[in-house]
Coordinates of C-alpha atoms in Angstrom, one line a residue:
Chain L
M18 CA 0.6 0.5 -0.3
K19 CA 1.3 3.4 -0.8
T20 CA 0.8 5.9 1.9
T21 CA 1.3 9.6 1.7
V22 CA 1.8 12.1 4.1
L23 CA 1.1 14.8 4.2
L24 CA 3.2 18.1 6.3
S25 CA 3.2 21.6 6.7
A26 CA 4.4 24.7 7.2
A27 CA 4.5 24.5 12.1
R28 CA 6.9 26.1 14.3
H29 CA 7.5 25.4 17.6
P30 CA 4.3 27.5 19.6
V31 CA 6.9 28.2 21.6
S32 CA 10.8 29.1 20.7
G33 CA 8.7 29.6 16.6
R34 CA 11.5 27.9 15.4
E35 CA 10.6 25.3 12.6
A36 CA 9.4 21.9 14.2
L37 CA 6.8 19.0 12.9
A38 CA 3.4 19.6 14.2
R39 CA 2.5 16.3 16.7
L40 CA -0.6 15.9 14.7
E41 CA 1.5 14.9 11.5
A42 CA 4.2 13.2 13.9
Q43 CA 1.2 10.9 14.9
A44 CA 0.0 10.2 11.2
I45 CA 3.5 8.8 10.4
A46 CA 2.7 6.8 13.5
L47 CA -0.4 5.6 12.6
A48 CA 1.4 5.2 8.7
T49 CA 3.9 3.3 9.8
R50 CA 2.2 0.5 12.2
L51 CA 0.5 -0.1 8.4
G52 CA 3.2 -1.1 6.5
G53 CA 3.8 -0.5 2.9
D54 CA 5.6 2.3 1.2
I55 CA 5.1 5.4 3.2
R56 CA 6.2 9.7 1.7
G57 CA 5.9 12.7 2.8
L58 CA 4.9 15.8 0.3
H59 CA 5.7 18.9 1.6
A60 CA 5.4 21.7 -0.7
G61 CA 7.7 25.3 0.5
P62 CA 10.9 26.1 1.5
E63 CA 13.5 23.8 2.9
S64 CA 12.3 23.3 6.6
D65 CA 14.3 22.3 9.5
A66 CA 10.8 20.1 10.4
L67 CA 11.1 17.9 7.1
R68 CA 14.4 17.0 8.5
E69 CA 11.9 15.9 12.1
A70 CA 9.0 14.2 10.0
L71 CA 11.8 12.2 8.7
G72 CA 14.1 11.3 13.2
V73 CA 9.6 10.0 13.3
G74 CA 9.2 7.2 11.0
L75 CA 9.6 8.9 7.3
S76 CA 12.4 7.7 5.3
K77 CA 12.0 9.9 2.1
I78 CA 10.3 13.1 1.5
D79 CA 8.9 15.3 -1.5
R80 CA 9.2 18.9 -1.6
I81 CA 7.7 21.0 -3.7
D82 CA 10.1 23.7 -4.2
A83 CA 6.6 26.7 -4.4
P84 CA 7.4 29.9 -1.8
N85 CA 7.0 30.7 1.4
G86 CA 2.7 32.1 1.6
S87 CA 1.7 30.5 -2.2
D88 CA -1.6 28.5 -1.8
P89 CA -0.5 24.5 -1.8
M90 CA -3.5 23.3 -3.9
E91 CA -2.4 23.0 -6.9
D92 CA 0.9 21.7 -7.0
L93 CA -0.4 19.1 -3.7
A94 CA -3.4 17.8 -6.2
S95 CA -1.4 17.1 -9.1
H96 CA 1.4 15.5 -7.2
L97 CA -0.8 13.4 -5.2
R98 CA -2.6 13.0 -9.5
A99 CA 0.7 11.5 -11.1
A100 CA 2.1 9.2 -7.7
G101 CA -2.0 7.9 -7.6
P102 CA -1.6 6.9 -3.4
D103 CA -3.4 4.7 -1.8
L104 CA -4.3 6.3 2.1
I105 CA -3.0 10.3 2.1
L106 CA -2.8 11.3 5.6
A107 CA -2.7 14.4 7.1
G108 CA -3.7 16.1 10.5
R109 CA -6.5 17.7 10.8
R110 CA -4.9 21.3 11.0
G111 CA -2.0 22.3 9.1
Q112 CA 0.3 25.3 10.3
G113 CA 2.3 27.9 9.6
G114 CA -0.1 29.0 6.8
L115 CA -3.6 29.0 6.8
D116 CA -4.2 26.9 10.3
S117 CA -8.1 26.6 8.3
G118 CA -7.6 23.1 8.2
L119 CA -9.4 23.5 5.1
L120 CA -6.5 22.0 3.0
P121 CA -7.6 18.0 3.1
Y122 CA -11.3 19.3 2.7
R123 CA -10.0 20.7 -0.9
L124 CA -8.0 18.3 -2.5
A125 CA -10.9 15.8 -1.3
E126 CA -12.9 17.5 -3.8
R127 CA -9.9 18.3 -6.5
L128 CA -9.4 14.8 -6.5
G129 CA -12.6 13.4 -6.3
L130 CA -11.4 11.0 -3.4
T131 CA -13.5 10.3 -0.2
L132 CA -11.9 12.1 3.1
V133 CA -12.3 10.7 6.7
A134 CA -12.0 12.9 9.4
D135 CA -10.2 12.8 12.7
A136 CA -9.3 9.3 13.0
I137 CA -6.9 7.0 16.0
A138 CA -6.7 3.9 14.7
I139 CA -6.2 2.7 10.7
E140 CA -6.3 -0.9 9.8
A141 CA -6.2 -3.1 7.1
G142 CA -9.8 -4.3 6.2
S143 CA -11.0 -7.6 6.1
E144 CA -10.9 -6.8 2.1
A145 CA -8.6 -6.0 0.1
G146 CA -8.4 -2.8 -1.1
T147 CA -10.2 -1.3 1.8
V148 CA -9.1 0.0 5.1
R149 CA -11.2 0.2 8.1
I150 CA -10.8 3.5 10.6
D151 CA -11.4 4.8 13.9
Q152 CA -13.1 7.7 14.3
A153 CA -12.9 10.0 17.6
L154 CA -16.2 10.9 18.5
K155 CA -17.7 13.2 21.4
K156 CA -17.3 12.2 24.9
G157 CA -15.2 9.3 24.5
D158 CA -17.3 7.1 21.5
R159 CA -15.9 6.1 18.5
R160 CA -17.0 5.4 15.5
R161 CA -15.6 2.7 13.4
V162 CA -15.6 2.8 9.5
T163 CA -14.7 0.9 6.6
V164 CA -13.6 2.6 3.5
R165 CA -12.5 2.0 0.0
L166 CA -9.4 2.7 -1.2
P167 CA -8.2 5.4 -2.0
V168 CA -9.4 7.9 0.8
I169 CA -8.3 10.8 2.5
V170 CA -8.1 11.1 6.0
T171 CA -7.0 13.7 9.0
V172 CA -5.5 13.1 12.0
H173 CA -6.8 13.0 15.6
P174 CA -5.0 14.7 18.8
L175 CA -6.2 11.3 20.4
A176 CA -4.6 8.8 18.1
P177 CA -1.3 6.8 19.3
P178 CA 1.2 9.3 20.5
P179 CA 4.6 9.4 18.0
A180 CA 7.9 7.9 16.9
A181 CA 10.7 9.2 19.6
F182 CA 12.9 11.2 17.6
A183 CA 16.2 9.1 16.0
Y184 CA 19.3 11.4 15.0
G185 CA 21.4 8.6 12.7
A186 CA 17.1 7.5 10.7
A187 CA 16.9 12.1 10.3
R188 CA 20.1 12.4 8.9
R189 CA 20.1 8.7 6.6
G190 CA 16.2 10.7 5.2
M191 CA 16.4 10.9 1.2
I192 CA 14.2 15.0 0.8
S193 CA 14.1 14.7 -2.6
T194 CA 12.8 18.2 -4.5
H195 CA 10.7 18.8 -7.3
P196 CA 10.3 22.0 -9.3
V197 CA 6.6 23.3 -9.4
N198 CA 4.7 23.0 -11.9
D199 CA 3.3 26.3 -13.0
P200 CA 5.5 29.3 -11.7
I201 CA 3.1 32.1 -13.3
R202 CA 0.9 31.5 -11.1
Q203 CA 2.3 31.3 -7.6
E204 CA 1.4 34.7 -6.6
G205 CA 0.7 34.7 -3.1
Q206 CA -2.6 33.3 -1.8
G207 CA -4.8 35.8 -2.8
S208 CA -6.6 35.9 0.9
E209 CA -10.0 38.0 0.6
W210 CA -8.8 39.3 4.5
E211 CA -7.1 41.7 5.5
E212 CA -4.3 41.1 8.1
R213 CA -2.5 42.4 11.1
P214 CA -0.7 40.9 14.1
Y215 CA -2.5 38.1 16.1
R216 CA -3.4 39.5 19.2
N217 CA -4.7 36.8 22.3
R218 CA -7.9 37.8 23.4
P219 CA -9.6 36.2 26.7
K220 CA -11.6 33.6 26.5
L221 CA -14.8 34.0 28.0
M222 CA -15.1 32.9 32.2
R223 CA -16.8 29.0 32.9
T224 CA -19.0 29.9 36.0
A225 CA -21.6 27.7 37.0
S226 CA -25.1 27.7 35.6
A227 CA -27.5 29.5 36.1
S228 CA -29.6 26.8 36.8
S229 CA -28.1 26.6 40.0
G230 CA -30.9 27.6 42.0
D231 CA -32.0 28.7 45.6
A232 CA -30.4 27.0 48.7
A233 CA -33.4 25.4 49.6
E234 CA -33.5 23.0 46.9
K235 CA -30.3 22.9 46.5
L236 CA -28.7 22.1 49.7
F237 CA -29.7 19.2 51.7
V238 CA -28.0 19.4 55.7
D239 CA -28.4 16.3 57.5
P240 CA -30.6 13.6 55.3
D241 CA -30.7 10.2 56.0
P242 CA -28.4 8.7 52.9
K243 CA -31.2 7.3 51.7
E244 CA -32.6 10.5 51.2
A245 CA -29.4 11.7 50.1
A246 CA -29.1 9.2 47.4
R247 CA -31.9 9.7 45.9
L248 CA -32.1 12.4 44.9
I249 CA -28.6 12.1 43.9
L250 CA -29.7 9.7 41.4
D251 CA -32.8 12.3 41.0
Y252 CA -30.4 15.2 40.5
L253 CA -28.7 12.8 37.2
E254 CA -32.0 11.3 35.6
R255 CA -33.5 15.1 35.7
N256 CA -30.6 16.9 34.2
G257 CA -29.9 14.2 31.0
I258 CA -27.2 12.6 32.6
R259 CA -28.0 9.0 33.3
Q260 CA -30.4 7.3 33.2
F261 CA -31.6 4.6 36.1
Chain O
M24 CA -11.2 81.7 17.6
S25 CA -12.9 79.2 15.7
R26 CA -14.8 77.7 19.0
T27 CA -17.5 79.5 19.8
R28 CA -18.1 81.4 23.6
R29 CA -19.8 79.2 26.0
D30 CA -22.6 81.5 28.2
P31 CA -22.8 79.3 31.4
R32 CA -25.9 80.8 32.7
N33 CA -27.9 80.6 29.1
E34 CA -26.7 76.7 29.7
R35 CA -27.6 76.0 33.1
E36 CA -31.6 78.5 32.5
A37 CA -31.8 75.7 29.8
K38 CA -31.3 73.0 31.8
S39 CA -34.1 74.3 34.8
V40 CA -37.3 72.4 35.2
A41 CA -40.9 73.3 36.0
S42 CA -41.6 73.1 39.4
N43 CA -43.4 75.4 41.8
T44 CA -41.3 75.5 45.5
R45 CA -37.0 75.9 44.4
R46 CA -35.9 76.1 41.6
R47 CA -34.5 73.1 40.4
F48 CA -32.5 72.0 37.4
D49 CA -31.4 68.8 35.9
L50 CA -27.9 68.6 35.9
G51 CA -27.1 65.2 34.0
L52 CA -29.4 66.7 30.9
V53 CA -26.1 67.4 28.9
A54 CA -26.5 68.6 25.1
S55 CA -23.5 66.1 23.2
T56 CA -22.3 68.1 20.7
S57 CA -20.3 64.5 19.1
R58 CA -22.5 62.1 17.6
R59 CA -21.6 59.7 19.9
P60 CA -23.8 58.3 22.9
R61 CA -22.5 58.9 25.7
R62 CA -21.5 56.2 28.0
D63 CA -23.3 54.3 30.7
P64 CA -20.5 52.9 33.4
R65 CA -22.5 51.7 35.8
A66 CA -24.5 50.1 33.1
E67 CA -22.3 48.4 31.5
F68 CA -20.6 47.3 35.3
A69 CA -24.4 45.1 35.1
S70 CA -24.2 44.0 32.1
A71 CA -20.9 42.3 33.7
E72 CA -22.0 40.9 36.5
V73 CA -22.2 36.8 36.1
E74 CA -25.2 35.4 36.8
G75 CA -26.5 32.8 39.5
R76 CA -24.4 33.5 42.3
S77 CA -25.1 34.2 45.6
R78 CA -21.8 36.2 45.9
R79 CA -21.9 39.2 43.1
R80 CA -19.2 38.8 40.2
F81 CA -17.8 40.9 37.4
D82 CA -16.4 39.3 34.6
R83 CA -14.6 42.4 33.5
T84 CA -12.7 39.9 30.5
Q85 CA -15.5 40.2 28.0
T86 CA -15.4 43.4 25.2
T87 CA -18.0 41.4 22.6
A88 CA -19.9 40.2 25.3
A89 CA -20.8 43.4 26.4
I90 CA -22.0 44.3 22.9
A91 CA -23.6 41.3 22.0
R92 CA -25.9 41.7 25.0
P93 CA -28.4 45.0 25.2
I94 CA -26.9 47.4 28.1
A95 CA -30.8 48.2 28.9
E96 CA -30.8 44.1 29.3
A97 CA -28.6 44.1 32.7
P98 CA -29.5 41.9 34.9
H99 CA -31.4 44.0 38.0
R100 CA -31.5 41.7 40.7
R101 CA -33.9 43.8 42.9
Q102 CA -36.3 43.7 40.5
E103 CA -39.0 41.6 40.6
E104 CA -38.5 38.8 37.6
V105 CA -41.5 39.5 35.4
K106 CA -41.1 36.4 32.8
P107 CA -40.5 38.3 29.4
A108 CA -42.7 38.1 26.2
T109 CA -42.3 35.7 23.6
R110 CA -40.8 37.1 20.6
I111 CA -42.0 37.0 17.4
V112 CA -40.1 37.4 14.3
E113 CA -43.0 36.9 11.6
T114 CA -41.8 37.8 8.3
P115 CA -37.7 37.4 8.6
A116 CA -36.0 40.0 7.2
F117 CA -32.7 37.0 6.8
L118 CA -31.9 34.1 8.1
V119 CA -28.9 32.9 10.3
F120 CA -28.4 29.0 11.0
A121 CA -26.7 28.0 13.7
V122 CA -25.6 23.7 13.5
L123 CA -25.8 22.0 16.8
E124 CA -24.6 19.2 18.1
A125 CA -27.3 18.6 21.0
P126 CA -25.7 15.7 22.7
K127 CA -28.0 13.7 24.4
N128 CA -30.6 15.8 22.9
R129 CA -30.2 18.9 24.7
L130 CA -28.2 22.2 24.1
S131 CA -24.4 22.3 25.2
R132 CA -22.6 25.5 26.9
F133 CA -21.0 25.8 22.9
D134 CA -24.4 25.0 21.2
R135 CA -25.6 27.9 23.1
Q136 CA -22.7 30.5 22.0
V137 CA -23.4 30.0 18.7
L138 CA -27.3 30.4 19.0
G139 CA -25.9 33.5 20.8
A140 CA -23.5 34.2 17.9
A141 CA -26.0 33.4 15.4
R142 CA -28.9 35.4 17.4
M143 CA -26.4 38.5 17.9
L144 CA -25.4 38.7 13.5
A145 CA -29.5 38.3 13.2
D146 CA -30.5 41.2 15.2
A147 CA -27.8 43.2 14.4
K148 CA -28.4 46.8 12.8
D149 CA -31.3 47.4 11.6
G150 CA -32.7 43.5 13.3
G151 CA -35.1 41.4 11.5
G152 CA -33.2 38.3 11.0
A153 CA -34.0 34.8 12.1
V154 CA -32.4 32.5 13.6
V155 CA -32.6 28.8 12.4
A156 CA -31.5 26.8 14.6
L157 CA -30.8 23.2 12.7
A158 CA -30.5 20.8 15.5
P159 CA -32.0 17.1 16.7
A160 CA -36.7 17.1 15.8
G161 CA -37.4 17.6 20.0
L162 CA -35.0 19.6 21.3
E163 CA -36.9 22.1 24.1
E164 CA -34.7 24.4 24.5
V165 CA -33.6 26.4 21.1
G166 CA -35.9 28.9 22.3
A167 CA -35.2 30.3 25.6
A168 CA -31.6 29.5 24.1
G169 CA -32.4 32.2 21.2
A170 CA -33.5 30.5 18.2
D171 CA -36.9 31.6 16.1
R172 CA -36.9 28.0 13.9
I173 CA -36.1 25.2 14.1
L174 CA -35.0 23.2 11.1
P175 CA -35.1 19.2 12.2
F176 CA -31.0 17.9 10.8
A177 CA -30.5 14.5 12.7
D178 CA -27.8 14.2 14.5
D179 CA -27.2 10.3 12.9
L180 CA -24.1 8.8 13.8
A181 CA -24.7 6.3 11.1
L182 CA -25.4 8.9 8.6
D183 CA -21.8 9.4 7.1
D184 CA -20.6 12.8 6.8
A185 CA -20.4 13.6 3.1
S186 CA -24.4 13.4 2.8
R187 CA -24.9 15.3 5.5
A188 CA -23.1 17.8 4.4
A189 CA -25.4 17.2 1.2
Q190 CA -28.1 17.6 2.7
L191 CA -27.4 20.7 4.6
R192 CA -25.8 22.2 1.0
A193 CA -30.0 21.6 -0.1
A194 CA -31.3 23.6 2.9
M195 CA -28.5 26.0 2.1
E196 CA -30.0 26.7 -1.4
S197 CA -34.0 26.1 -1.2
L198 CA -33.9 29.2 1.9
E199 CA -30.6 32.0 1.9
P200 CA -29.5 32.0 5.1
R201 CA -28.0 34.8 5.4
H202 CA -24.8 33.5 7.2
V203 CA -24.3 29.7 8.6
L204 CA -22.7 29.5 12.0
F205 CA -21.0 26.8 13.0
A206 CA -19.2 25.0 16.5
E207 CA -15.2 24.7 16.2
D208 CA -15.2 21.6 17.2
G209 CA -16.5 17.8 15.9
R210 CA -18.5 16.9 13.8
S211 CA -19.9 20.5 13.3
A212 CA -16.0 21.5 13.1
D213 CA -15.4 19.0 9.6
L214 CA -19.2 19.7 7.9
A215 CA -18.1 23.5 7.7
R216 CA -15.3 22.4 5.6
R217 CA -16.9 19.6 3.2
L218 CA -19.3 22.8 2.7
A219 CA -16.9 25.5 2.5
A220 CA -15.0 23.0 0.0
S221 CA -17.9 21.8 -2.1
T222 CA -19.7 25.3 -2.6
G223 CA -16.1 27.7 -2.3
E224 CA -18.6 30.0 -0.2
S225 CA -16.2 31.6 2.2
F226 CA -15.4 30.4 5.4
L227 CA -13.2 32.0 8.7
A228 CA -12.5 28.5 11.2
D229 CA -12.3 29.1 14.3
V230 CA -13.2 32.5 14.7
V231 CA -12.1 34.3 17.9
Y232 CA -13.6 37.4 17.7
L233 CA -16.9 37.7 16.3
T234 CA -19.3 41.7 16.0
A235 CA -21.8 42.0 13.3
K236 CA -19.1 44.1 11.9
Q237 CA -16.2 41.6 11.9
A238 CA -15.4 38.9 12.4
A239 CA -11.0 37.3 13.3
R240 CA -9.2 34.8 13.1
R241 CA -5.4 33.7 14.2
K242 CA -3.4 32.1 11.1
I243 CA 0.4 30.9 10.9
G244 CA 0.4 30.2 13.9
M245 CA -0.8 32.5 16.1
T246 CA 1.4 35.0 14.6
A247 CA -0.8 37.1 12.8
E248 CA -4.5 37.4 12.1
E249 CA -7.3 37.6 9.6
F250 CA -10.6 39.5 10.0
G251 CA -13.1 40.9 8.2
A252 CA -16.8 41.5 7.6
P253 CA -18.5 38.0 8.4
P254 CA -18.4 35.7 5.6
R255 CA -21.4 32.8 5.0
L256 CA -19.6 30.6 6.5
V257 CA -18.1 30.8 10.1
S258 CA -17.2 28.3 12.6
I259 CA -17.0 30.0 16.8
G260 CA -14.2 28.9 19.1
E261 CA -15.4 27.5 22.4
D262 CA -15.7 30.0 24.9
R263 CA -16.2 33.4 22.4
V264 CA -19.0 34.5 22.0
A265 CA -21.4 35.3 25.5
A266 CA -25.0 32.9 25.0
Y267 CA -28.4 34.5 24.6
A268 CA -29.7 36.0 27.2
G269 CA -32.8 37.9 26.5
A270 CA -36.1 37.0 26.4
P271 CA -37.2 33.6 25.3
C272 CA -38.2 33.4 20.8
E273 CA -40.4 30.9 20.2
A274 CA -39.2 28.0 18.6
R275 CA -41.4 27.7 15.0
P276 CA -40.9 23.8 13.4
I277 CA -40.4 24.9 9.9
E278 CA -40.0 22.1 7.0
D279 CA -36.9 22.6 4.4
E280 CA -39.4 20.7 1.2
T281 CA -36.5 20.1 -0.9
H282 CA -34.7 16.8 -0.7
A283 CA -30.6 16.0 -1.0
S284 CA -30.2 13.3 -2.7
P285 CA -27.7 10.7 -1.6
A286 CA -23.7 11.4 -1.9
A287 CA -23.7 8.9 -4.4
G288 CA -20.2 6.6 -5.2
S289 CA -19.7 7.5 -1.8
A290 CA -16.2 4.8 -1.1
I291 CA -18.1 4.0 2.6
V292 CA -18.0 0.8 3.2
S293 CA -20.2 -0.3 6.5
V294 CA -19.6 2.3 9.5
E295 CA -20.9 1.5 12.5
T296 CA -21.0 3.2 16.1
I297 CA -18.7 1.7 19.1
P298 CA -20.1 3.9 22.3
G299 CA -18.0 5.5 25.1
D300 CA -16.7 3.0 28.7
P301 CA -16.7 6.0 31.0
A302 CA -14.6 2.8 32.7
S303 CA -11.8 3.0 30.7
L304 CA -11.7 6.6 29.1
S305 CA -8.8 9.1 30.4
L306 CA -10.4 12.1 32.9
S307 CA -10.7 15.3 30.0
E308 CA -13.2 12.5 27.3
T309 CA -15.3 12.0 29.7
D310 CA -18.6 13.5 30.4
F311 CA -19.3 12.4 34.1
V312 CA -17.1 11.6 36.8
V313 CA -17.3 10.7 39.7
S314 CA -14.1 11.3 42.5
A315 CA -13.4 10.6 46.3
G316 CA -11.2 13.0 48.7
N317 CA -10.3 12.9 51.6
G318 CA -14.1 12.0 53.3
V319 CA -13.4 8.4 51.3
S320 CA -12.2 5.5 52.6
D321 CA -13.5 2.9 50.9
F322 CA -11.7 2.8 47.9
E323 CA -12.8 -1.2 47.2
A324 CA -17.1 0.5 47.6
F325 CA -16.4 3.4 45.6
K326 CA -15.2 1.6 42.5
A327 CA -17.7 -0.5 42.5
L328 CA -20.4 2.9 42.9
A329 CA -18.1 5.1 39.7
A330 CA -18.2 1.4 37.3
E331 CA -22.6 1.3 38.8
L332 CA -22.7 5.0 38.0
S333 CA -20.8 4.0 34.6
G334 CA -18.9 6.9 35.6
T335 CA -14.9 7.7 35.3
P336 CA -13.5 7.9 38.6
G337 CA -10.8 10.4 39.8
A338 CA -10.3 11.8 42.7
S339 CA -8.0 14.7 44.6
R340 CA -4.8 15.6 45.8
V341 CA -5.0 14.4 48.9
V342 CA -6.0 11.0 47.7
C343 CA -3.7 10.4 44.6
D344 CA -0.4 11.6 47.5
A345 CA -1.5 8.9 50.0
G346 CA -1.5 5.5 46.5
L347 CA -4.9 5.5 46.9
M348 CA -5.9 6.3 43.4
P349 CA -3.2 6.2 40.4
R350 CA -2.1 9.9 40.1
G351 CA -4.3 9.5 36.8
A352 CA -7.2 10.0 37.9
Q353 CA -5.8 13.3 39.8
V354 CA -8.5 15.7 39.3
G355 CA -7.9 19.7 39.2
A356 CA -4.6 22.2 38.1
S357 CA -1.9 19.8 38.9
G358 CA -3.4 16.5 37.6
T359 CA -6.1 16.1 34.6
V360 CA -8.7 19.4 34.1
L361 CA -12.0 18.4 33.2
A362 CA -15.0 18.9 30.5
A363 CA -17.3 17.1 31.2
D364 CA -20.7 17.7 32.0
C365 CA -21.4 16.2 35.5
Y366 CA -19.2 15.8 38.4
L367 CA -20.0 14.5 41.7
A368 CA -18.2 15.1 44.5
L369 CA -18.1 12.9 46.9
G370 CA -15.7 13.7 50.9
I371 CA -13.7 16.2 49.1
A372 CA -14.1 20.3 50.7
G373 CA -12.8 21.9 47.6
A374 CA -8.8 23.2 47.5
P375 CA -8.8 26.0 44.8
Q376 CA -7.0 23.6 42.5
H377 CA -9.5 21.6 42.7
L378 CA -12.2 24.1 41.8
Q379 CA -10.1 24.5 38.8
G380 CA -9.9 21.2 37.6
V381 CA -14.4 21.0 37.8
A382 CA -14.7 24.8 36.3
A383 CA -15.7 23.5 33.1
C384 CA -18.2 21.3 34.9
E385 CA -21.8 22.3 34.4
H386 CA -23.9 20.3 37.3
V387 CA -21.3 19.1 40.3
I388 CA -23.0 17.0 43.4
A389 CA -21.8 17.3 46.3
V390 CA -21.3 15.4 49.0
N391 CA -19.2 16.9 52.4
T392 CA -19.8 16.8 56.0
D393 CA -18.1 20.0 55.9
L394 CA -21.2 23.0 55.6
H395 CA -18.2 25.9 54.8
A396 CA -16.6 23.8 51.7
A397 CA -16.6 25.2 48.5
M398 CA -16.9 22.2 47.6
V399 CA -20.1 23.0 48.8
E400 CA -20.6 26.1 47.1
R401 CA -20.4 24.7 43.7
A402 CA -22.5 22.6 44.0
G403 CA -25.6 22.3 41.8
L404 CA -26.5 20.1 44.6
A405 CA -24.8 19.6 47.6
I406 CA -25.6 17.0 50.1
I407 CA -23.5 17.6 54.3
Q408 CA -23.7 13.4 54.9
D409 CA -20.6 11.6 55.5
A410 CA -20.1 10.3 52.1
Q411 CA -18.5 6.9 53.4
R412 CA -22.2 6.7 54.6
V413 CA -23.8 8.3 51.2
M414 CA -22.1 5.3 48.7
P415 CA -23.4 2.5 50.1
A416 CA -27.3 3.3 50.2
L417 CA -26.6 4.8 46.9
R418 CA -24.9 1.3 45.8
E419 CA -28.9 0.4 47.4
L420 CA -31.3 2.6 45.7
L421 CA -28.9 1.6 42.4
E422 CA -30.1 -1.8 43.2
E423 CA -33.0 -2.2 43.5
R424 CA -34.4 0.3 40.8
R425 CA -32.0 -2.4 37.8
N426 CA -34.3 -4.8 39.4
A427 CA -37.7 -3.0 39.4
S428 CA -36.7 -2.5 35.8

């Protein structure tokens, strides 16, 4: 099976240096478990993050020599169409560009592939040419989707942790550079939005819900333990936490 | 001299109020020369008040909250509560969709925030817009949370995401909403991106600041932000927009006549949903935590109770330090900060660091011998009783109910 892992131009949140995004390292770990021919794919200038990706399990990376800040969609789509991988893995949000998490969806639309979001495990399916993907849903629920290849999968943060970095593997790995197909088009990501430096904004305070009524209906001093148990179970049922 | 000379005597005369005893002046009566409305610091202060607390608390962090909530609607504690009349929008000028997840057929805190944002966009400037909640049918609280209409939109886990997106796209084409708002979370975030990719509509993901005039989001690894007027598709970050707190809306059910054809040629062979097992879930993922503190001494009974309540076992720092529960079960600032819906605290007094860990829980139940414990003040249901005596009673009652059903 041919697998391609999409790599973004992430930076370390504290130091600001080029670093591999954790989700992409987790994607590499998922691909390694599945086995087969695994390649990385990155569109952009040379980056230390690519060496780091080689150190956590990739052995080959294709780099499309696109200028910084250009829209990588067309380059990635034409490269993937030529390479024809069975499985394309990406983090649920890339970093270093628009950070909107839209790229896998646009790629799926352009290549006409099915997209399965938020994967935490991938196994080969019982039939040939299928994979079984576990998706993380809310509150610990999982969904097991069997899907025919080729498919694009985005990786959820709850996927297994990435492999440890190995310096030797990072040195040995190969990065092959491909030229951009159509250099005239590389005008930059024509964003319809204005840009300014980011300023961190406070979040809303998390407070107890307004439903906490007055003391008489929520405070019970020295009730009989049986009465206390009944109160607790009724409260759980009334608020839809559990039904007994 | 460009400025005209003031005449204080005339100004004072203009403020005089007719009275038959003494001369009276209304000194608050100021004709402002600037067109900006005069600020009312007291009303702003009152609008920042956090409701539902015995002691007055003020949320001074929010600028959006003050904008989203009209100052006139600031809560006045001393006024008698009059049940406000239902707001009815008969012929809306435009529609704003709010896509809700509503897990277990209840509105989550995040769902309310999405509705609050939709309400703000619908009421902006001239107003006249209507909020359409896209939620599972039979959801009751949407009216109070600010929805004028409700359009049934199944959150069926067996339905694959592409056909859900096709269904929403059909609704968008027939009803033509001005904005469609999503929560930046789970399936909603996925749905928003599917729509943005398939329709090519402009989309702002994970918005951190939203008013009717401007929406802003982070990019390039949180070093820059892009902003502009809110586009058609917006997904909102958690805790960025205040929930709606005004008069209840009617939540009239509407039907969408067009039915989307199921997405053809999907590569998905089978879909199987596996419900999460609370006993094996991590604390950060679960929805119900049963937690033990220093007031619990029988930990076998505690673990059995947690399993019978189908909650995830947690513990306070004291208990973990003593080695009675694993370190992974510690709740609080140095353990896990929970995102659960409900927290059952058995024999926990509530140190500030522990309360930080449960800040996001909507429902807290405290069982403690100390009436003045901080956890008792935080709780929605507080029982002043020994946790060691309540635990066996709870297990007995659960056994009874299980046998009865």
